[in-house]
Short mmCIF file of C-alpha atoms and ligand atoms in Angstrom, two decimals:
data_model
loop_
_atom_site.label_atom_id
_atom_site.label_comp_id
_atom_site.label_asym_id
_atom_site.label_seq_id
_atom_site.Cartn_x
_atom_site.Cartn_y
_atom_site.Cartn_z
CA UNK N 1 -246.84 -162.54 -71.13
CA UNK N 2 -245.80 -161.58 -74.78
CA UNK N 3 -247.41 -159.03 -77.06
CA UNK N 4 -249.66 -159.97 -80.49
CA UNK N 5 -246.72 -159.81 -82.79
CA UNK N 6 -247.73 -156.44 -84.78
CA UNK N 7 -245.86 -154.73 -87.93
CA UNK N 8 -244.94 -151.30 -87.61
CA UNK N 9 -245.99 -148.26 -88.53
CA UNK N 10 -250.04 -149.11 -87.65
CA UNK N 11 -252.88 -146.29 -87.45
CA UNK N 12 -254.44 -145.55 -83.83
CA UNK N 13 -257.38 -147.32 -85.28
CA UNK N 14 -255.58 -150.42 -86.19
CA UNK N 15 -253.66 -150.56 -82.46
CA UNK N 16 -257.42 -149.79 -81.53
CA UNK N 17 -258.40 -153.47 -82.13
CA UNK N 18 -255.07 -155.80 -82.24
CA UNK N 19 -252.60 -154.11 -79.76
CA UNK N 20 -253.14 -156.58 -76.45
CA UNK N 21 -251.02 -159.65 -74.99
CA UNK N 22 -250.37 -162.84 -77.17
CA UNK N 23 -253.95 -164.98 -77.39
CA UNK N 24 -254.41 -168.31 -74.67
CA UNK N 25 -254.01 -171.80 -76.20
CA UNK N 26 -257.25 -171.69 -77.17
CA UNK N 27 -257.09 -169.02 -79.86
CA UNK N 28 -259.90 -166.91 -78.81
CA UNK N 29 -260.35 -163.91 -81.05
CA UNK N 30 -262.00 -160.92 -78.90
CA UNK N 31 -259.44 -160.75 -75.82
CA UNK N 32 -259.53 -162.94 -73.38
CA UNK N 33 -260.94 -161.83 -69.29
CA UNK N 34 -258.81 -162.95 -66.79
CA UNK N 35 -260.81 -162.56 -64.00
CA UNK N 36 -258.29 -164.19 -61.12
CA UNK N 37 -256.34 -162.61 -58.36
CA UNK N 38 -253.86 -165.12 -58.20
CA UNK N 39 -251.33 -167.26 -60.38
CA UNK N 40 -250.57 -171.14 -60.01
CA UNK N 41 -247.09 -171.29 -60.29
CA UNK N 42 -245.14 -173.66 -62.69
CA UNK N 43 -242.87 -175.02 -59.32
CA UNK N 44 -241.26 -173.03 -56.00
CA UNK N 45 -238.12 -171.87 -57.79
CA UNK N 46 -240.54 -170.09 -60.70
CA UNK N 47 -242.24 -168.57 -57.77
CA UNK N 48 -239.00 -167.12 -55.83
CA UNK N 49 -237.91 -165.99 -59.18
CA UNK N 50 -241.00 -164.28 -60.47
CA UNK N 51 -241.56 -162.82 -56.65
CA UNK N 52 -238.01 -161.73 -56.84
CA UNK N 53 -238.60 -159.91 -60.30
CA UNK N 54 -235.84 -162.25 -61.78
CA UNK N 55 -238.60 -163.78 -64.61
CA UNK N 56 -241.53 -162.95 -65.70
CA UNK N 57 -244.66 -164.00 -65.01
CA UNK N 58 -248.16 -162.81 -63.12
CA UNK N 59 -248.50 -163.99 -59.23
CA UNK N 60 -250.99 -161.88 -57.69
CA UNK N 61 -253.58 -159.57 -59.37
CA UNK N 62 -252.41 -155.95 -57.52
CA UNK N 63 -248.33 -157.02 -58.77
CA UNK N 64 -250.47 -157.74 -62.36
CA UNK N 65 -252.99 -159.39 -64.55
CA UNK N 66 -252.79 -160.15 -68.15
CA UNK N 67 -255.97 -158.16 -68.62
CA UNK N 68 -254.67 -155.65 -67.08
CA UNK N 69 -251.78 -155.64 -69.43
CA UNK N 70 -253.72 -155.79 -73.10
CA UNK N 71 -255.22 -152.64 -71.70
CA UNK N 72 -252.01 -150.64 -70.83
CA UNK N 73 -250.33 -152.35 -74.00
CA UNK N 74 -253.20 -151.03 -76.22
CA UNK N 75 -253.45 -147.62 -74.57
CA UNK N 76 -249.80 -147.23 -74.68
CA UNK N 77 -249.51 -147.97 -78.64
CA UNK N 78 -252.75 -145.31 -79.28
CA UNK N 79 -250.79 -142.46 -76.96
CA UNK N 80 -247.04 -143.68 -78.29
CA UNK N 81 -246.05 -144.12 -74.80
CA UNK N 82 -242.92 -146.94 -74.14
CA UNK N 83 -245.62 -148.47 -71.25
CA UNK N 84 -248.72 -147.39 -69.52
CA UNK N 85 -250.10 -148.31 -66.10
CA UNK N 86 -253.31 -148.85 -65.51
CA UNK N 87 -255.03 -147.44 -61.92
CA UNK N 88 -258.45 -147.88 -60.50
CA UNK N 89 -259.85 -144.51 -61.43
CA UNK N 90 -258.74 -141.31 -62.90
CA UNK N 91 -257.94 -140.04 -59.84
CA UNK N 92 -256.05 -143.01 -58.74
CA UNK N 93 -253.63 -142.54 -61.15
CA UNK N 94 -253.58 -139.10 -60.28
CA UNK N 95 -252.54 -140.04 -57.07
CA UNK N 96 -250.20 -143.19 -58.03
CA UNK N 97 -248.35 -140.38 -60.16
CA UNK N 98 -247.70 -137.56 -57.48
CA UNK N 99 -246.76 -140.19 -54.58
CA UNK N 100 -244.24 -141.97 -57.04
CA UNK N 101 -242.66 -138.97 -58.38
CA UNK N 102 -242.45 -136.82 -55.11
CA UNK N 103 -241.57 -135.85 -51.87
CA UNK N 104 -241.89 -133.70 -49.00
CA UNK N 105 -240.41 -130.43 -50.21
CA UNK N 106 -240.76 -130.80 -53.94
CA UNK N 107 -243.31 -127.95 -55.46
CA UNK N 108 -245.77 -128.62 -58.39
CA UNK N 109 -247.22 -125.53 -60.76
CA UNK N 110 -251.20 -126.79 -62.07
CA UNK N 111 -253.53 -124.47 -63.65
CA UNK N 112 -256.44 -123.17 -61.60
CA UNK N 113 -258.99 -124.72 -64.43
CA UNK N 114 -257.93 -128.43 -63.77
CA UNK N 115 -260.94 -131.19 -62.25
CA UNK N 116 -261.89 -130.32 -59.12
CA UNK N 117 -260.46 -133.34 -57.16
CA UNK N 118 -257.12 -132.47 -58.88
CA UNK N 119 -257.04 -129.26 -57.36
CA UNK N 120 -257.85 -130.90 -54.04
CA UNK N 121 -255.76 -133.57 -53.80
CA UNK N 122 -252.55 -131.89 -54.52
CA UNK N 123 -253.35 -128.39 -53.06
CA UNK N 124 -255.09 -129.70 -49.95
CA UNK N 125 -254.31 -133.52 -49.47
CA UNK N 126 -250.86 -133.58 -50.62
CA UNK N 127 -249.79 -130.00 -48.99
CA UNK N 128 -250.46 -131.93 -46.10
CA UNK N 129 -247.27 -134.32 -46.26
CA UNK N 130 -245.51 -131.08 -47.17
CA UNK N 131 -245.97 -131.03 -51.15
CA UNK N 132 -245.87 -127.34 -52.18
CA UNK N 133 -247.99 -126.08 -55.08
CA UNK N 134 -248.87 -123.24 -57.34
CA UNK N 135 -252.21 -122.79 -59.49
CA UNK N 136 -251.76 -120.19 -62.49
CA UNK N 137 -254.51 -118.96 -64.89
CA UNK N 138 -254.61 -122.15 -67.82
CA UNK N 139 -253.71 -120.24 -71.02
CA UNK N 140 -251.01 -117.33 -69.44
CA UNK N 141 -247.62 -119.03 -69.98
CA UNK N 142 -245.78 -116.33 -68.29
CA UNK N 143 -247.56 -117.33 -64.89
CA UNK N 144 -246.44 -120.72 -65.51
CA UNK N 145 -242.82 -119.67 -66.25
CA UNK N 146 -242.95 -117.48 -63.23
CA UNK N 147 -244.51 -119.95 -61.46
CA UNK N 148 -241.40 -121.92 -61.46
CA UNK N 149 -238.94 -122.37 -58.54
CA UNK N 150 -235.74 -124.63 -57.83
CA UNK N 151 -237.68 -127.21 -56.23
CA UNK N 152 -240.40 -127.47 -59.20
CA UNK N 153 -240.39 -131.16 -60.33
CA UNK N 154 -244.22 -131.50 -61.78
CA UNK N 155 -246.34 -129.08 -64.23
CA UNK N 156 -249.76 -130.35 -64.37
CA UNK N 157 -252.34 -129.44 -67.60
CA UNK N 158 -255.36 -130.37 -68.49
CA UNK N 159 -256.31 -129.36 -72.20
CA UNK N 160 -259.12 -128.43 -72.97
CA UNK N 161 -260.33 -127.88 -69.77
CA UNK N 162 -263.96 -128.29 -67.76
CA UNK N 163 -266.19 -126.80 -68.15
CA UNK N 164 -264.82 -123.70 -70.41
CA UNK N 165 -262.43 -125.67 -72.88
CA UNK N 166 -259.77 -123.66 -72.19
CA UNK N 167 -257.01 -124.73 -73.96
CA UNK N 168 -253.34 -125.13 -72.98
CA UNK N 169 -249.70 -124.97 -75.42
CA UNK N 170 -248.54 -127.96 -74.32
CA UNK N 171 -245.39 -127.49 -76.37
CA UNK N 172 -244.48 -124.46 -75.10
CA UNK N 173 -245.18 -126.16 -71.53
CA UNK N 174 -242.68 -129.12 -72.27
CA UNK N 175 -240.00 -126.51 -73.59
CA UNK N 176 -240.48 -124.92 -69.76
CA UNK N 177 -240.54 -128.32 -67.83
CA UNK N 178 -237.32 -129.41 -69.38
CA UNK N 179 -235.87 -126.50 -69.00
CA UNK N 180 -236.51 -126.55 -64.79
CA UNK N 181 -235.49 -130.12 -65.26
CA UNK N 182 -239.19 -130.68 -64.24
CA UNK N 183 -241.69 -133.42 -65.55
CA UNK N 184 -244.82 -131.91 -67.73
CA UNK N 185 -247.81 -134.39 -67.17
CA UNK N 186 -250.99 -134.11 -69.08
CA UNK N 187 -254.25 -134.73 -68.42
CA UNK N 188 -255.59 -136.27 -71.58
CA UNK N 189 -259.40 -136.92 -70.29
CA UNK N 190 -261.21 -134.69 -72.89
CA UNK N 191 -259.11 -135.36 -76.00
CA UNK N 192 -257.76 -138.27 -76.36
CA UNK N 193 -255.15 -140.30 -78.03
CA UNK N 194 -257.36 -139.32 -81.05
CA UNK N 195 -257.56 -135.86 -81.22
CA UNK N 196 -254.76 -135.07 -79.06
CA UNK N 197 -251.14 -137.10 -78.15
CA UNK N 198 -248.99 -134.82 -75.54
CA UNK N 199 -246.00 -137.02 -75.71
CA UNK N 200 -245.23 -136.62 -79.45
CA UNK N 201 -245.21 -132.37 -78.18
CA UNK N 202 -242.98 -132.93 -75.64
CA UNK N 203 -245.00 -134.16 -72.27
CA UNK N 204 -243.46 -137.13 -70.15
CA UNK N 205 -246.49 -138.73 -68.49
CA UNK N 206 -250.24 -138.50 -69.94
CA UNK N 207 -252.95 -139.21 -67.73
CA UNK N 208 -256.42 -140.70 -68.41
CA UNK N 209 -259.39 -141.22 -66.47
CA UNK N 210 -260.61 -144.11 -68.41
CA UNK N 211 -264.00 -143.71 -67.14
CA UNK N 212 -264.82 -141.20 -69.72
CA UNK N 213 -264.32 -141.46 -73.47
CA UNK N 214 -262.32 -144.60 -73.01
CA UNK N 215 -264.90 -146.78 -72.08
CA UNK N 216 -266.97 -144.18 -73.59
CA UNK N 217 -270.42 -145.79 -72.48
CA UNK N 218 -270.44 -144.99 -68.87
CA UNK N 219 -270.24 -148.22 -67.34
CA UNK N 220 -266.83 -148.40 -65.53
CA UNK N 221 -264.74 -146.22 -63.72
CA UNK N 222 -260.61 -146.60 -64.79
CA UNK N 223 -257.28 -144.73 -64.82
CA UNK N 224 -254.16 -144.82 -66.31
CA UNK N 225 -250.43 -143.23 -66.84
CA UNK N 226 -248.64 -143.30 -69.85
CA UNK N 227 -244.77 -142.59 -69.50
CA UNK N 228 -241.58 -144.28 -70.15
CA UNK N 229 -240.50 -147.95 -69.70
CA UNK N 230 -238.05 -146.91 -66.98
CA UNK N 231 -241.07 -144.38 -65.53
CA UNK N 232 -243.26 -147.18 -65.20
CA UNK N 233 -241.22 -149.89 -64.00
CA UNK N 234 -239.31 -148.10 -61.50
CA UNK N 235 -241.38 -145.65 -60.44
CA UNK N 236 -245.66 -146.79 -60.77
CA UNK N 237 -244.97 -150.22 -60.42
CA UNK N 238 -242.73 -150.24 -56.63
CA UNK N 239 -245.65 -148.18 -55.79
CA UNK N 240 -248.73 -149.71 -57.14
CA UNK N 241 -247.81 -152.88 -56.14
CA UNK N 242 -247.83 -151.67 -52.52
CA UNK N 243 -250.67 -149.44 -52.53
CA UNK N 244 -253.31 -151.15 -54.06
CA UNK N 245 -255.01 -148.76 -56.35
CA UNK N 246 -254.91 -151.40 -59.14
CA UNK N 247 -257.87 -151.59 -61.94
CA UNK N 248 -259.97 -154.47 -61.26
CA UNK N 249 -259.47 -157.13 -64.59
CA UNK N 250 -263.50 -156.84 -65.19
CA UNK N 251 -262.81 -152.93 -65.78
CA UNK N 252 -259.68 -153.45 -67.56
CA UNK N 253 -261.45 -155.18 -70.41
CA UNK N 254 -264.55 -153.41 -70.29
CA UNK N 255 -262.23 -150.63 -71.53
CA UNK N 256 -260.37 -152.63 -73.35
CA UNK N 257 -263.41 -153.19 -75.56
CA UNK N 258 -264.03 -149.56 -74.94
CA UNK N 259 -261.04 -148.15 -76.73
CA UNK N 260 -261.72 -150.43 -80.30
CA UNK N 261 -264.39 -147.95 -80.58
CA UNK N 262 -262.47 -144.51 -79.75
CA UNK N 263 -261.70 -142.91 -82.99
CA UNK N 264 -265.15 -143.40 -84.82
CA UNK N 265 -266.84 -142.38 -81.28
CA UNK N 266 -264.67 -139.45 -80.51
CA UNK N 267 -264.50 -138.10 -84.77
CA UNK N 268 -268.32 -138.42 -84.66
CA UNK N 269 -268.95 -137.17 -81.11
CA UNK N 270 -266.54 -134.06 -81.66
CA UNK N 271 -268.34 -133.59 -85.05
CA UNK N 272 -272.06 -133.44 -83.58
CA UNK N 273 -270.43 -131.04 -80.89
CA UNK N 274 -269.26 -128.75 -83.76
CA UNK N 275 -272.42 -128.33 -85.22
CA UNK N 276 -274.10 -128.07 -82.30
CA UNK N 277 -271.91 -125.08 -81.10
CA UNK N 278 -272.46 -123.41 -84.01
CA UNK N 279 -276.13 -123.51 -84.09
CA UNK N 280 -276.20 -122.22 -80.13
CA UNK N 281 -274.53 -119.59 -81.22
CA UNK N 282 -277.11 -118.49 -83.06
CA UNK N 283 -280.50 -119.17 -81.10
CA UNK N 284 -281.05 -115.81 -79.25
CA UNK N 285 -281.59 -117.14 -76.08
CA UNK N 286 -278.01 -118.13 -75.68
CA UNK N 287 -275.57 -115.53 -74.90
CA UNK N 288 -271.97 -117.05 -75.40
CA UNK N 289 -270.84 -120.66 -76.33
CA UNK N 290 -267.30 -122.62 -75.67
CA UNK N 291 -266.59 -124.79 -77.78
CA UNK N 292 -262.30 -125.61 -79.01
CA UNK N 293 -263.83 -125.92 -82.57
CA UNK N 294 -265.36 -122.31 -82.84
CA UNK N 295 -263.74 -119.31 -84.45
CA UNK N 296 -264.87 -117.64 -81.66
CA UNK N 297 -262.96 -119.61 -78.88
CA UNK N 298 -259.76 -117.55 -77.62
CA UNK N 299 -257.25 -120.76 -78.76
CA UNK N 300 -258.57 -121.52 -81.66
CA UNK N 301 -255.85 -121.82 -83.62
CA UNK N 302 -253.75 -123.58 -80.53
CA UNK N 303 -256.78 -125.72 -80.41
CA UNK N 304 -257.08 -126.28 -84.25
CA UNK N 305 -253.38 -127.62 -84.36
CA UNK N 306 -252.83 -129.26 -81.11
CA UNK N 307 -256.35 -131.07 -81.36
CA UNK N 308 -255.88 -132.83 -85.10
CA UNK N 309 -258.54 -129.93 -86.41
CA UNK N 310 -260.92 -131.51 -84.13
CA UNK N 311 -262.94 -129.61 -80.88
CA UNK N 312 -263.60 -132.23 -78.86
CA UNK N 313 -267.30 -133.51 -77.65
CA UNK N 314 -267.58 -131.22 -74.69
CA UNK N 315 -269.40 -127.59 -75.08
CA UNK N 316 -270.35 -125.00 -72.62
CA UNK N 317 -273.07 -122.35 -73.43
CA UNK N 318 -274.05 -119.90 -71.20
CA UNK N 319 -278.22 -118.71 -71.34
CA UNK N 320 -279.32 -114.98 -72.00
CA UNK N 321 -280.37 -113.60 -69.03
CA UNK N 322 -282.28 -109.95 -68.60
CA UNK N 323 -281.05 -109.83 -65.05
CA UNK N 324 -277.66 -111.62 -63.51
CA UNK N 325 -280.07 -113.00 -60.62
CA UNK N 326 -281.94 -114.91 -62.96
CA UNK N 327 -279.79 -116.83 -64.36
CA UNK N 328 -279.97 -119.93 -62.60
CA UNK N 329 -283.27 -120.34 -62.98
CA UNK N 330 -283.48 -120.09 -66.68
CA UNK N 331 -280.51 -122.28 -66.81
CA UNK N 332 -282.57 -124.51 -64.95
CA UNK N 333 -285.48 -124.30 -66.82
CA UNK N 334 -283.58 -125.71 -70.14
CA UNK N 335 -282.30 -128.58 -67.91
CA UNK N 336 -285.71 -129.33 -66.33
CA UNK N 337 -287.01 -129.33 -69.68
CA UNK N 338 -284.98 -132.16 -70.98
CA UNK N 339 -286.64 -135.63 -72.18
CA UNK N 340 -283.98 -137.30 -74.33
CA UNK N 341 -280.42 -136.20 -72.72
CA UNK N 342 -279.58 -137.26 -69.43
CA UNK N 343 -278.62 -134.58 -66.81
CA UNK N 344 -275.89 -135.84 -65.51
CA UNK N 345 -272.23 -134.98 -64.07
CA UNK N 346 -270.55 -137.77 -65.76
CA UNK N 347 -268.88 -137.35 -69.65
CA UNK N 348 -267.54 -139.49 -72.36
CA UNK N 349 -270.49 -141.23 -72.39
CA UNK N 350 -272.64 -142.30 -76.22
CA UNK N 351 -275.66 -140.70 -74.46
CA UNK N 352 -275.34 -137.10 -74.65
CA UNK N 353 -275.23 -135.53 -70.80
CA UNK N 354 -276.23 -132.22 -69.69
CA UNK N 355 -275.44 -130.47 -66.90
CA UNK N 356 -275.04 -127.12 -64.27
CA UNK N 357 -271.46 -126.88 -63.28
CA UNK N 358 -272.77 -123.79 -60.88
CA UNK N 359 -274.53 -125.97 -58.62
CA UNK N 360 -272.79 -129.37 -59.53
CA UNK N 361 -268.99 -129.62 -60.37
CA UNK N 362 -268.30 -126.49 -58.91
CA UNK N 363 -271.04 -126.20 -56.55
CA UNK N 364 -268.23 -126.24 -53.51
CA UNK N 365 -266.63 -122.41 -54.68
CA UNK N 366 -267.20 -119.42 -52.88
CA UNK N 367 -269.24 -117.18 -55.79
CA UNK N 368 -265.49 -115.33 -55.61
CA UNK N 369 -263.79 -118.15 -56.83
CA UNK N 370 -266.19 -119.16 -59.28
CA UNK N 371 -266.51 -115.75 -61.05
CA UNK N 372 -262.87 -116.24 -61.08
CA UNK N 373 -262.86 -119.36 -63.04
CA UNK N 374 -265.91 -117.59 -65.27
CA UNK N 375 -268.38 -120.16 -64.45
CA UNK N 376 -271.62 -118.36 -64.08
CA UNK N 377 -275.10 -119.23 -62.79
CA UNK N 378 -276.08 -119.38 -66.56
CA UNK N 379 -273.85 -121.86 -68.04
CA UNK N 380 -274.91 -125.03 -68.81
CA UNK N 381 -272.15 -128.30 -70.51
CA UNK N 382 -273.00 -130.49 -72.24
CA UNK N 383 -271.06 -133.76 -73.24
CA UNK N 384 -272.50 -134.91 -76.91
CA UNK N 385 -272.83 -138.49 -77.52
CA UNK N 386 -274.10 -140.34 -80.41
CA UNK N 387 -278.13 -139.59 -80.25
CA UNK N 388 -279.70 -138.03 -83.66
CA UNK N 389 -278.32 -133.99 -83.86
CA UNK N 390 -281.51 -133.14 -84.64
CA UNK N 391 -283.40 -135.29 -81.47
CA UNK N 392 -280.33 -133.25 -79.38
CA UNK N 393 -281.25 -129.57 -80.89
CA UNK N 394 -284.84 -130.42 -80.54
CA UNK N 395 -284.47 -131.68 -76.58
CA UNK N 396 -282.54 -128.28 -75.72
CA UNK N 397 -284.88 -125.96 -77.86
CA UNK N 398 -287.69 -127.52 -75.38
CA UNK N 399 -286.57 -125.01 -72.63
CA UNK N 400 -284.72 -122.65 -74.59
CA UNK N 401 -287.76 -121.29 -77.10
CA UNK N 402 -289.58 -121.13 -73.68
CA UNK N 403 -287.15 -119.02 -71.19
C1 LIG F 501 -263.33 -137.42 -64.49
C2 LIG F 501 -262.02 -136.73 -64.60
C3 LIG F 501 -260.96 -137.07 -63.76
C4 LIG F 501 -261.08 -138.09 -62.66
O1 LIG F 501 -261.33 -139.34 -63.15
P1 LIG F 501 -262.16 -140.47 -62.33
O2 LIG F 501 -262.09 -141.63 -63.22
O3 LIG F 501 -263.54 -139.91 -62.12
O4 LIG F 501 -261.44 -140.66 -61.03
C5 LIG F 501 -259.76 -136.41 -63.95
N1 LIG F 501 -259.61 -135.47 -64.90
C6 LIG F 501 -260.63 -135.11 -65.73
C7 LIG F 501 -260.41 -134.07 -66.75
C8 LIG F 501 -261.87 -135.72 -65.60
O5 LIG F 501 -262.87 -135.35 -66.40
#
């Protein structure tokens, strides 16, 4: 099926609402669901042709679904990708990604910050059909570089990162990728095509977990790669087609929807988070806050320019505590005090989510490996959504005026 005919040269907000396949006979105006799994074909040649990949045209929903399409078309168009393929879940296309573009003896470099299931899939999972790997510290470029061996083929980043927002150069990680002859991917999750677009710096393949601020209302989970035609079509498709991990068409256009709706949410979620992390930094009771948008965050600057001058909607902040031993429990006590905000695990959501990555996210660590990634028994993330600031300060100044 053919694109809506679209000049050139259109804002992300613009692609936002118009970038999808051509409209049915029928004209409809908001995009169309295609909820089918398979095609009636126009006669048996059409069919051996378009099962042959001679012609185009949709057959079965896991080889393709026009829904499907509007949503990689219009994701594609907001991150300037060529073509974008849409998976089941974020970690789906995690997974469609490292089984299409490797193979037993190939060696990856990730940083140690990434989503937990990242870590586990490739250290863990993959390692297991002989996929070697490396984790480095996020922000130290000279572990990445040294990192590198002969049989490097992937760099992983994810920028800024869970729960700490550390942030990553990805520039200067695109320079070291081509270099190795090595793809960078980039986990886009927290910024966005908005804020943040890692193929314009350099990246080949951006990944999204769609269930976050792409839907942005926390109804569906979704995934998605954004990389070249050839990528796509010669590399996810063969595979998808076969594995299965396909986006359901219901999902598809519930984040289809989602993403007409990404640059107001994500310039008006990343400005509540800004002014929130600047007021936590000065109530007494909290000792540290990380937040991309603060002059106090280590990248800054890195953030500043490789984020449109925006931080993001996701802040950490990390409770006073008189003694180390009690800081769970007064981290606790803020989150057990909570009536409007929603403790929760889940981000990218309108309603503003708060959680304890200690016991939660990173509940699995050894206490060695979490001190290690600086998550203490203090901290406490929250994901700001679209609720009154002042209805947000008030719900977390319940248990903080009270520790
Ligand atoms: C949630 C998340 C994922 C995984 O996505 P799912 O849709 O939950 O499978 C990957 N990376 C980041 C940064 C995430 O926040």
């Amino acid at each position: 099926m053919s694109q809506v005919p679209l000049p050139p040269n259109l804002h992300i907000n613009t692609l936002a609402v118009h970038a999808a396949v051509e409209r049915s006979a029928f004209g409809e105006n908001s995009e169309a669901l295609y909820l089918t799994s398979g095609y009636v074909q126009p006669d048996a040649a059409s069919a051996a042709a378009r099962f042959g990949g001679e012609e185009e045209g949709y057959t079965y929903t896991r080889s393709g679904n026009p829904t499907v399409t509007s949503l990689e078309l219009r994701l594609a168009a907001m991150e300037g990708s060529e073509a974008a393929m849409a998976t089941a879940s974020g970690m789906a296309a995690i997974m469609l990604m490292l089984f299409s573009l490797l193979k037993s003896g190939d060696h990856v470099v990730f940083s140690q910050s990434m989503f937990g299931s990242t870590i586990k899939l490739i250290g863990s999972e993959f390692a297991r059909f002989g996929v070697e790997s490396t984790v480095v510290p996020q922000t130290d470029l000279d572990a990445w570089r040294q990192a590198i061996r002969p049989n490097t083929r992937l760099l992983f980043a994810e920028t800024p990162t869970n729960p700490l927002t550390d942030v990553c150069d990805i520039a200067a990680l695109a320079t070291m990728a081509r270099d190795q002859g090595a793809w960078l991917a980039v986990d886009n999750c927290f910024a966005t095509p908005v804020l943040q677009r890692p193929l314009a710096m350099g990246a080949d393949i951006v990944m999204h977990s769609g269930t976050k601020y792409l839907d942005g209302q926390g109804r569906v989970m979704a995934g998605a790669l954004c990389a070249t035609e050839v990528m796509v079509r010669e590399r996810f498709l063969p595979v998808i087609k076969n594995a299965g991990m396909v986006l359901s068409p219901f999902n598809a256009w519930v984040v289809l929807k989602g993403l007409e709706t990404l640059d107001i949410r994500m310039r008006a979620q990343s400005a509540q988070a800004l002014e929130l992390a600047q007021w936590l930094e000065q109530h007494p009771a909290v000792q540290r806050v990380y937040y991309p948008g603060l002059q106090s965050h280590p990248q800054h600057d890195l953030a500043m320019r490789q984020m449109s001058g925006l931080g993001g909607a996701v802040l950490s902040f990390a409770v006073r505590t008189p003694a180390a031993d009690e800081a769970r429990e007064r981290a606790f006590h803020v989150l057990d005090s909570l009536q409007v905000l929603s403790l929760a695990t889940n981000l990218g959501d309108t309603k503003t989510l708060a959680c304890h990555p200690a016991s939660t996210s990173h509940g699995k660590l050894t206490e060695a490996q979490r001190q290690a990634a600086g998550i203490g028994q203090g901290l406490i993330r929250v994901a700001v959504g679209l609720e009154h600031l002042d209805d947000i300060k008030a719900d977390l100044l319940r248990g903080l005026d009270t520790l």
